[in-house]
Amino acid sequence: MEHEDKYIFNGISFPTPLSDITKFEKNNQNVSVNVYGLEKRLQPPKKYPSYEVFPLKVVDDEKRDHFDLLLVTDGDNTHYTYISIFSRLLRSQKTSHAGQVIFCKRCFTSFDRQNLKHKLSGQAALEHHRLICGPHKPILPKMPEEGAVLEFKAWQNAQRQPIVIYADFEALLVKTNEEKGGNTTTIQKHRPMSYGFIVKAAENVPSELLKQFNIPTEPVIYHGSEDKQDVAKHFMESVVDVCEKIEILLATNVPLIMTDEDTTRHASCFKCNLCKCDVNNYTRIRDHDHLTGKFRQTL
């Protein structure tokens, strides 16, 4: 072996499994190794298959002696090939850009060397990208099979909620000097001083029900003070109380009230108002507002 005397191969088996690469790096502290796989893909009507490179092992920091290896597999046989120029291996797979590009070795994001006024490019862009990409493990993206369709089916979640609560806090920025860990000192913290919230009901929610269940329809404002510093706790208690009342209100179930016009509209409807499928393929449903009993739509 050409490098047998240069590196320590203790504990490494041959042929070498991927798990032994880490042992090799521990034996040689100045060495780091990335390993990439090669996946064969058939894409009809293309006559010949294509090959896609994907990451198997990517180091966080490349050391003085760094190697990028391509692991080629043929049945039970495997072979490591040295990647001399990473961008040339990956270029046709990721981009058709004609200029020079460099790649993130973890996620294969490409960066060209165009001089842009308001955007980083080249090596500077790659270094900035590594701050985001670095903490994440390398992955092999799995694309859907050809002809597969992602379809939305949770139509029960497509209806608007009849009641919502909007809330806002105001807080004081209080000076402090607290050590948090060995390298952090907190110099300011937010202290809630007041809050406000308002319950907004849809037009179809009867005002009589809101009044019956004692749900506020005007803005609720609370101001803290030196004697009342439990603003956040007070807010949670107030909102939970209102939410429990709303939950009871929404359990109201007024029976369906169909007018002649509603009956005609329902009978002449051939598509579900939500998913647009043909309602003649199943038993059509009269959807109604449980708070008023009014007919809403055909499902």
mmCIF file of C-alpha atoms in Angstrom:
data_model
loop_
_atom_site.group_PDB
_atom_site.id
_atom_site.type_symbol
_atom_site.label_atom_id
_atom_site.label_comp_id
_atom_site.label_asym_id
_atom_site.label_seq_id
_atom_site.Cartn_x
_atom_site.Cartn_y
_atom_site.Cartn_z
ATOM 1 C CA MET A 1 0.000 0.000 0.000
ATOM 2 C CA GLU A 2 1.280 3.434 -0.975
ATOM 3 C CA HIS A 3 0.359 5.089 2.357
ATOM 4 C CA GLU A 4 0.802 2.080 4.635
ATOM 5 C CA ASP A 5 3.707 3.680 6.523
ATOM 6 C CA LYS A 6 2.127 7.145 6.629
ATOM 7 C CA TYR A 7 -1.104 6.252 8.450
ATOM 8 C CA ILE A 8 -2.075 3.902 11.291
ATOM 9 C CA PHE A 9 -4.439 1.097 10.248
ATOM 10 C CA ASN A 10 -4.713 -0.677 13.615
ATOM 11 C CA GLY A 11 -8.127 -2.306 14.157
ATOM 12 C CA ILE A 12 -9.197 -1.718 10.553
ATOM 13 C CA SER A 13 -10.565 -4.734 8.687
ATOM 14 C CA PHE A 14 -10.294 -5.248 4.931
ATOM 15 C CA PRO A 15 -12.454 -4.866 2.981
ATOM 16 C CA THR A 16 -13.282 -1.884 5.181
ATOM 17 C CA PRO A 17 -16.893 -1.339 6.366
ATOM 18 C CA LEU A 18 -18.173 2.190 6.732
ATOM 19 C CA SER A 19 -18.125 1.868 10.543
ATOM 20 C CA ASP A 20 -14.316 1.439 10.490
ATOM 21 C CA ILE A 21 -13.766 4.866 8.938
ATOM 22 C CA THR A 22 -14.292 6.460 12.349
ATOM 23 C CA LYS A 23 -11.677 4.093 13.848
ATOM 24 C CA PHE A 24 -9.225 5.186 11.159
ATOM 25 C CA GLU A 25 -9.846 8.846 12.049
ATOM 26 C CA LYS A 26 -9.260 8.138 15.751
ATOM 27 C CA ASN A 27 -5.989 6.384 14.909
ATOM 28 C CA ASN A 28 -4.889 9.373 12.837
ATOM 29 C CA GLN A 29 -5.793 12.616 14.632
ATOM 30 C CA ASN A 30 -4.897 14.854 11.672
ATOM 31 C CA VAL A 31 -7.107 12.961 9.230
ATOM 32 C CA SER A 32 -10.786 13.438 8.368
ATOM 33 C CA VAL A 33 -12.839 11.427 5.880
ATOM 34 C CA ASN A 34 -16.162 12.028 4.122
ATOM 35 C CA VAL A 35 -17.872 9.082 2.460
ATOM 36 C CA TYR A 36 -20.524 9.290 -0.261
ATOM 37 C CA GLY A 37 -22.704 6.602 -1.777
ATOM 38 C CA LEU A 38 -23.917 6.073 -5.330
ATOM 39 C CA GLU A 39 -27.522 5.156 -6.073
ATOM 40 C CA LYS A 40 -28.642 3.723 -9.391
ATOM 41 C CA ARG A 41 -31.944 5.083 -10.687
ATOM 42 C CA LEU A 42 -34.036 3.957 -13.631
ATOM 43 C CA GLN A 43 -36.102 6.761 -15.141
ATOM 44 C CA PRO A 44 -38.324 5.499 -18.001
ATOM 45 C CA PRO A 45 -38.551 6.239 -20.861
ATOM 46 C CA LYS A 46 -34.786 6.854 -20.618
ATOM 47 C CA LYS A 47 -32.888 3.859 -21.955
ATOM 48 C CA TYR A 48 -29.929 4.050 -19.591
ATOM 49 C CA PRO A 49 -29.973 4.459 -15.793
ATOM 50 C CA SER A 50 -28.679 7.523 -13.977
ATOM 51 C CA TYR A 51 -26.526 7.568 -10.856
ATOM 52 C CA GLU A 52 -27.042 9.895 -7.917
ATOM 53 C CA VAL A 53 -24.448 10.725 -5.277
ATOM 54 C CA PHE A 54 -25.643 10.994 -1.651
ATOM 55 C CA PRO A 55 -23.832 11.527 1.682
ATOM 56 C CA LEU A 56 -23.109 8.595 3.990
ATOM 57 C CA LYS A 57 -20.661 10.194 6.428
ATOM 58 C CA VAL A 58 -19.700 13.864 6.585
ATOM 59 C CA VAL A 59 -17.366 15.335 9.199
ATOM 60 C CA ASP A 60 -18.098 18.591 11.005
ATOM 61 C CA ASP A 61 -14.554 19.940 10.468
ATOM 62 C CA GLU A 62 -12.147 19.011 7.715
ATOM 63 C CA LYS A 63 -8.658 18.438 9.101
ATOM 64 C CA ARG A 64 -5.206 18.921 7.572
ATOM 65 C CA ASP A 65 -5.329 15.602 5.732
ATOM 66 C CA HIS A 66 -8.856 15.361 4.395
ATOM 67 C CA PHE A 67 -10.245 12.777 1.987
ATOM 68 C CA ASP A 68 -13.549 12.557 0.137
ATOM 69 C CA LEU A 69 -14.340 8.962 -0.817
ATOM 70 C CA LEU A 70 -17.018 7.455 -3.060
ATOM 71 C CA LEU A 71 -18.255 4.047 -1.905
ATOM 72 C CA VAL A 72 -19.202 1.992 -4.963
ATOM 73 C CA THR A 73 -21.288 -1.133 -4.269
ATOM 74 C CA ASP A 74 -21.916 -4.057 -6.615
ATOM 75 C CA GLY A 75 -23.827 -6.793 -4.820
ATOM 76 C CA ASP A 76 -21.637 -7.952 -1.927
ATOM 77 C CA ASN A 77 -18.567 -6.201 -3.363
ATOM 78 C CA THR A 78 -17.629 -2.687 -2.257
ATOM 79 C CA HIS A 79 -14.827 -0.362 -3.261
ATOM 80 C CA TYR A 80 -13.713 3.106 -2.094
ATOM 81 C CA THR A 81 -12.719 5.596 -4.809
ATOM 82 C CA TYR A 82 -10.917 8.859 -4.051
ATOM 83 C CA ILE A 83 -12.831 11.985 -5.133
ATOM 84 C CA SER A 84 -10.184 14.395 -6.384
ATOM 85 C CA ILE A 85 -12.536 17.286 -7.345
ATOM 86 C CA PHE A 86 -15.862 17.146 -5.500
ATOM 87 C CA SER A 87 -17.647 19.769 -7.625
ATOM 88 C CA ARG A 88 -16.987 17.847 -10.845
ATOM 89 C CA LEU A 89 -18.562 14.711 -9.418
ATOM 90 C CA LEU A 90 -21.699 16.522 -8.276
ATOM 91 C CA ARG A 91 -22.134 19.253 -10.869
ATOM 92 C CA SER A 92 -24.342 17.532 -13.462
ATOM 93 C CA GLN A 93 -26.551 16.121 -10.685
ATOM 94 C CA LYS A 94 -27.345 19.445 -9.022
ATOM 95 C CA THR A 95 -27.029 22.327 -11.485
ATOM 96 C CA SER A 96 -26.849 23.300 -15.153
ATOM 97 C CA HIS A 97 -25.053 26.561 -14.342
ATOM 98 C CA ALA A 98 -22.274 27.183 -16.860
ATOM 99 C CA GLY A 99 -19.896 29.044 -14.513
ATOM 100 C CA GLN A 100 -17.747 27.699 -11.715
ATOM 101 C CA VAL A 101 -19.653 26.478 -8.657
ATOM 102 C CA ILE A 102 -18.797 25.051 -5.247
ATOM 103 C CA PHE A 103 -20.955 22.770 -3.116
ATOM 104 C CA CYS A 104 -21.815 22.212 0.503
ATOM 105 C CA LYS A 105 -20.557 18.686 1.111
ATOM 106 C CA ARG A 106 -23.357 18.029 3.606
ATOM 107 C CA CYS A 107 -26.523 19.024 1.720
ATOM 108 C CA PHE A 108 -25.159 19.655 -1.816
ATOM 109 C CA THR A 109 -26.388 23.257 -2.004
ATOM 110 C CA SER A 110 -24.475 24.996 -4.804
ATOM 111 C CA PHE A 111 -22.922 28.479 -4.829
ATOM 112 C CA ASP A 112 -21.636 30.209 -7.943
ATOM 113 C CA ARG A 113 -18.913 32.849 -8.015
ATOM 114 C CA GLN A 114 -20.913 35.713 -9.490
ATOM 115 C CA ASN A 115 -20.181 39.079 -7.904
ATOM 116 C CA LEU A 116 -23.531 40.209 -6.539
ATOM 117 C CA LYS A 117 -24.115 43.529 -4.796
ATOM 118 C CA HIS A 118 -26.558 42.414 -2.103
ATOM 119 C CA LYS A 119 -25.871 38.673 -1.878
ATOM 120 C CA LEU A 120 -22.897 36.575 -0.839
ATOM 121 C CA SER A 121 -21.391 34.267 -3.436
ATOM 122 C CA GLY A 122 -18.656 31.680 -3.766
ATOM 123 C CA GLN A 123 -16.660 30.664 -0.694
ATOM 124 C CA ALA A 124 -18.125 33.484 1.455
ATOM 125 C CA ALA A 125 -21.656 32.238 0.758
ATOM 126 C CA LEU A 126 -20.614 28.667 1.534
ATOM 127 C CA GLU A 127 -19.067 29.644 4.886
ATOM 128 C CA HIS A 128 -22.244 31.516 5.846
ATOM 129 C CA HIS A 129 -24.370 28.535 4.765
ATOM 130 C CA ARG A 130 -22.319 26.169 6.953
ATOM 131 C CA LEU A 131 -23.445 28.049 10.069
ATOM 132 C CA ILE A 132 -26.982 26.840 9.326
ATOM 133 C CA CYS A 133 -26.280 23.478 7.717
ATOM 134 C CA GLY A 134 -23.469 22.340 10.007
ATOM 135 C CA PRO A 135 -25.549 21.150 13.011
ATOM 136 C CA HIS A 136 -27.728 18.890 10.834
ATOM 137 C CA LYS A 137 -26.988 15.307 9.865
ATOM 138 C CA PRO A 138 -26.466 14.576 6.158
ATOM 139 C CA ILE A 139 -29.493 12.951 4.553
ATOM 140 C CA LEU A 140 -30.558 11.230 1.349
ATOM 141 C CA PRO A 141 -33.694 12.940 -0.010
ATOM 142 C CA LYS A 142 -36.371 10.446 -0.996
ATOM 143 C CA MET A 143 -38.507 11.693 -3.880
ATOM 144 C CA PRO A 144 -42.054 10.357 -4.533
ATOM 145 C CA GLU A 145 -42.476 7.574 -7.045
ATOM 146 C CA GLU A 146 -43.352 8.714 -10.553
ATOM 147 C CA GLY A 147 -47.094 9.294 -10.782
ATOM 148 C CA ALA A 148 -47.537 9.530 -7.005
ATOM 149 C CA VAL A 149 -49.845 12.341 -5.874
ATOM 150 C CA LEU A 150 -49.901 14.139 -2.542
ATOM 151 C CA GLU A 151 -53.542 14.813 -1.813
ATOM 152 C CA PHE A 152 -55.157 16.892 0.922
ATOM 153 C CA LYS A 153 -57.811 14.813 2.702
ATOM 154 C CA ALA A 154 -58.322 16.500 6.076
ATOM 155 C CA TRP A 155 -61.376 18.403 4.903
ATOM 156 C CA GLN A 156 -62.762 18.421 8.435
ATOM 157 C CA ASN A 157 -59.983 20.930 9.225
ATOM 158 C CA ALA A 158 -60.870 23.263 6.361
ATOM 159 C CA GLN A 159 -63.747 24.991 8.150
ATOM 160 C CA ARG A 160 -63.176 28.313 9.878
ATOM 161 C CA GLN A 161 -63.401 28.398 13.654
ATOM 162 C CA PRO A 162 -66.476 30.378 14.758
ATOM 163 C CA ILE A 163 -64.704 32.032 17.719
ATOM 164 C CA VAL A 164 -61.103 33.222 18.153
ATOM 165 C CA ILE A 165 -59.249 35.188 20.831
ATOM 166 C CA TYR A 166 -56.688 37.889 20.026
ATOM 167 C CA ALA A 167 -54.358 38.896 22.863
ATOM 168 C CA ASP A 168 -51.404 41.224 23.434
ATOM 169 C CA PHE A 169 -48.965 41.920 26.265
ATOM 170 C CA GLU A 170 -47.082 45.017 27.339
ATOM 171 C CA ALA A 171 -43.913 44.530 29.367
ATOM 172 C CA LEU A 172 -41.247 46.506 31.219
ATOM 173 C CA LEU A 173 -37.594 45.991 30.299
ATOM 174 C CA VAL A 174 -36.049 45.595 33.753
ATOM 175 C CA LYS A 175 -32.298 45.853 34.238
ATOM 176 C CA THR A 176 -30.645 42.882 35.898
ATOM 177 C CA ASN A 177 -27.240 41.265 36.205
ATOM 178 C CA GLU A 178 -27.599 37.499 36.380
ATOM 179 C CA GLU A 179 -25.096 34.898 35.264
ATOM 180 C CA LYS A 180 -26.572 32.156 33.080
ATOM 181 C CA GLY A 181 -23.998 29.422 32.671
ATOM 182 C CA GLY A 182 -20.318 30.084 32.318
ATOM 183 C CA ASN A 183 -20.373 32.466 29.339
ATOM 184 C CA THR A 184 -23.682 34.347 29.513
ATOM 185 C CA THR A 185 -24.850 37.254 31.660
ATOM 186 C CA THR A 186 -28.433 38.468 31.537
ATOM 187 C CA ILE A 187 -28.535 42.283 31.654
ATOM 188 C CA GLN A 188 -32.284 42.799 31.001
ATOM 189 C CA LYS A 189 -35.499 40.817 31.302
ATOM 190 C CA HIS A 190 -39.115 41.406 30.369
ATOM 191 C CA ARG A 191 -41.619 41.818 33.188
ATOM 192 C CA PRO A 192 -45.274 41.705 32.041
ATOM 193 C CA MET A 193 -47.087 44.861 33.152
ATOM 194 C CA SER A 194 -50.460 44.590 31.392
ATOM 195 C CA TYR A 195 -52.408 42.619 28.859
ATOM 196 C CA GLY A 196 -55.501 42.864 26.750
ATOM 197 C CA PHE A 197 -57.565 40.378 24.798
ATOM 198 C CA ILE A 198 -60.744 40.390 22.775
ATOM 199 C CA VAL A 199 -63.069 37.553 21.793
ATOM 200 C CA LYS A 200 -64.128 37.748 18.143
ATOM 201 C CA ALA A 201 -67.125 35.681 17.077
ATOM 202 C CA ALA A 202 -68.249 35.051 13.511
ATOM 203 C CA GLU A 203 -71.403 36.782 12.322
ATOM 204 C CA ASN A 204 -73.352 33.543 12.420
ATOM 205 C CA VAL A 205 -72.746 33.073 16.169
ATOM 206 C CA PRO A 206 -75.900 34.332 17.909
ATOM 207 C CA SER A 207 -75.211 37.160 20.343
ATOM 208 C CA GLU A 208 -77.766 35.580 22.666
ATOM 209 C CA LEU A 209 -75.487 32.559 23.090
ATOM 210 C CA LEU A 210 -72.494 34.748 23.896
ATOM 211 C CA LYS A 211 -74.538 36.520 26.534
ATOM 212 C CA GLN A 212 -75.985 33.259 27.871
ATOM 213 C CA PHE A 213 -72.540 31.759 28.463
ATOM 214 C CA ASN A 214 -71.107 35.021 29.794
ATOM 215 C CA ILE A 215 -68.480 35.359 27.059
ATOM 216 C CA PRO A 216 -67.083 38.924 26.869
ATOM 217 C CA THR A 217 -67.607 40.766 23.607
ATOM 218 C CA GLU A 218 -65.757 43.932 24.637
ATOM 219 C CA PRO A 219 -61.948 44.192 25.066
ATOM 220 C CA VAL A 220 -60.655 42.856 28.400
ATOM 221 C CA ILE A 221 -57.813 44.973 29.855
ATOM 222 C CA TYR A 222 -55.725 44.199 32.946
ATOM 223 C CA HIS A 223 -53.014 46.442 34.442
ATOM 224 C CA GLY A 224 -50.437 45.153 36.874
ATOM 225 C CA SER A 225 -48.804 47.173 39.658
ATOM 226 C CA GLU A 226 -46.241 46.803 42.436
ATOM 227 C CA ASP A 227 -48.871 44.898 44.401
ATOM 228 C CA LYS A 228 -50.144 42.949 41.372
ATOM 229 C CA GLN A 229 -47.155 41.501 39.560
ATOM 230 C CA ASP A 230 -48.820 38.208 38.613
ATOM 231 C CA VAL A 231 -49.872 39.567 35.203
ATOM 232 C CA ALA A 232 -48.965 36.435 33.231
ATOM 233 C CA LYS A 233 -50.716 34.136 35.714
ATOM 234 C CA HIS A 234 -53.792 36.371 35.717
ATOM 235 C CA PHE A 235 -53.841 36.303 31.912
ATOM 236 C CA MET A 236 -53.722 32.493 31.769
ATOM 237 C CA GLU A 237 -56.488 32.137 34.333
ATOM 238 C CA SER A 238 -58.693 34.654 32.504
ATOM 239 C CA VAL A 239 -58.204 33.131 29.063
ATOM 240 C CA VAL A 240 -58.689 29.560 30.297
ATOM 241 C CA ASP A 241 -61.938 30.638 31.970
ATOM 242 C CA VAL A 242 -63.214 32.170 28.713
ATOM 243 C CA CYS A 243 -62.085 29.148 26.678
ATOM 244 C CA GLU A 244 -63.980 26.762 28.938
ATOM 245 C CA LYS A 245 -67.135 28.831 28.416
ATOM 246 C CA ILE A 246 -66.572 28.819 24.641
ATOM 247 C CA GLU A 247 -66.141 25.036 24.715
ATOM 248 C CA ILE A 248 -69.533 24.658 26.392
ATOM 249 C CA LEU A 249 -71.108 27.072 23.890
ATOM 250 C CA LEU A 250 -69.717 25.128 20.917
ATOM 251 C CA ALA A 251 -71.336 21.956 22.250
ATOM 252 C CA THR A 252 -74.698 23.509 21.358
ATOM 253 C CA ASN A 253 -76.495 21.455 18.711
ATOM 254 C CA VAL A 254 -79.631 23.014 17.247
ATOM 255 C CA PRO A 255 -81.402 20.534 14.899
ATOM 256 C CA LEU A 256 -81.258 21.202 11.159
ATOM 257 C CA ILE A 257 -83.862 23.634 9.818
ATOM 258 C CA MET A 258 -84.361 23.258 6.027
ATOM 259 C CA THR A 259 -86.341 25.811 4.032
ATOM 260 C CA ASP A 260 -87.816 25.018 0.603
ATOM 261 C CA GLU A 261 -84.990 27.010 -0.972
ATOM 262 C CA ASP A 262 -82.396 24.987 0.993
ATOM 263 C CA THR A 263 -83.994 21.722 -0.122
ATOM 264 C CA THR A 264 -83.878 22.794 -3.777
ATOM 265 C CA ARG A 265 -80.260 23.921 -3.484
ATOM 266 C CA HIS A 266 -79.260 20.647 -1.826
ATOM 267 C CA ALA A 267 -81.051 18.508 -4.450
ATOM 268 C CA SER A 268 -79.460 20.391 -7.366
ATOM 269 C CA CYS A 269 -75.908 20.211 -5.993
ATOM 270 C CA PHE A 270 -73.692 17.608 -7.691
ATOM 271 C CA LYS A 271 -70.287 18.428 -6.160
ATOM 272 C CA CYS A 272 -69.122 18.531 -2.548
ATOM 273 C CA ASN A 273 -68.602 22.138 -1.549
ATOM 274 C CA LEU A 274 -65.248 21.286 0.097
ATOM 275 C CA CYS A 275 -63.425 18.587 -1.889
ATOM 276 C CA LYS A 276 -65.377 19.128 -5.158
ATOM 277 C CA CYS A 277 -65.904 15.397 -5.671
ATOM 278 C CA ASP A 278 -69.092 13.987 -7.222
ATOM 279 C CA VAL A 279 -71.696 13.612 -4.453
ATOM 280 C CA ASN A 280 -73.638 11.077 -6.542
ATOM 281 C CA ASN A 281 -70.948 8.506 -5.697
ATOM 282 C CA TYR A 282 -72.009 8.412 -2.040
ATOM 283 C CA THR A 283 -74.809 9.524 0.273
ATOM 284 C CA ARG A 284 -74.830 13.320 0.202
ATOM 285 C CA ILE A 285 -74.823 15.086 3.543
ATOM 286 C CA ARG A 286 -76.712 18.194 4.675
ATOM 287 C CA ASP A 287 -74.143 20.233 6.620
ATOM 288 C CA HIS A 288 -75.688 22.716 9.019
ATOM 289 C CA ASP A 289 -74.655 25.316 11.578
ATOM 290 C CA HIS A 290 -75.076 23.644 14.969
ATOM 291 C CA LEU A 291 -75.438 27.021 16.706
ATOM 292 C CA THR A 292 -78.365 28.245 14.581
ATOM 293 C CA GLY A 293 -79.710 25.148 12.823
ATOM 294 C CA LYS A 294 -79.329 26.815 9.387
ATOM 295 C CA PHE A 295 -78.369 24.734 6.348
ATOM 296 C CA ARG A 296 -74.840 25.607 5.175
ATOM 297 C CA GLN A 297 -73.757 23.357 2.319
ATOM 298 C CA THR A 298 -73.874 19.959 0.656
ATOM 299 C CA LEU A 299 -71.031 17.565 1.427
#
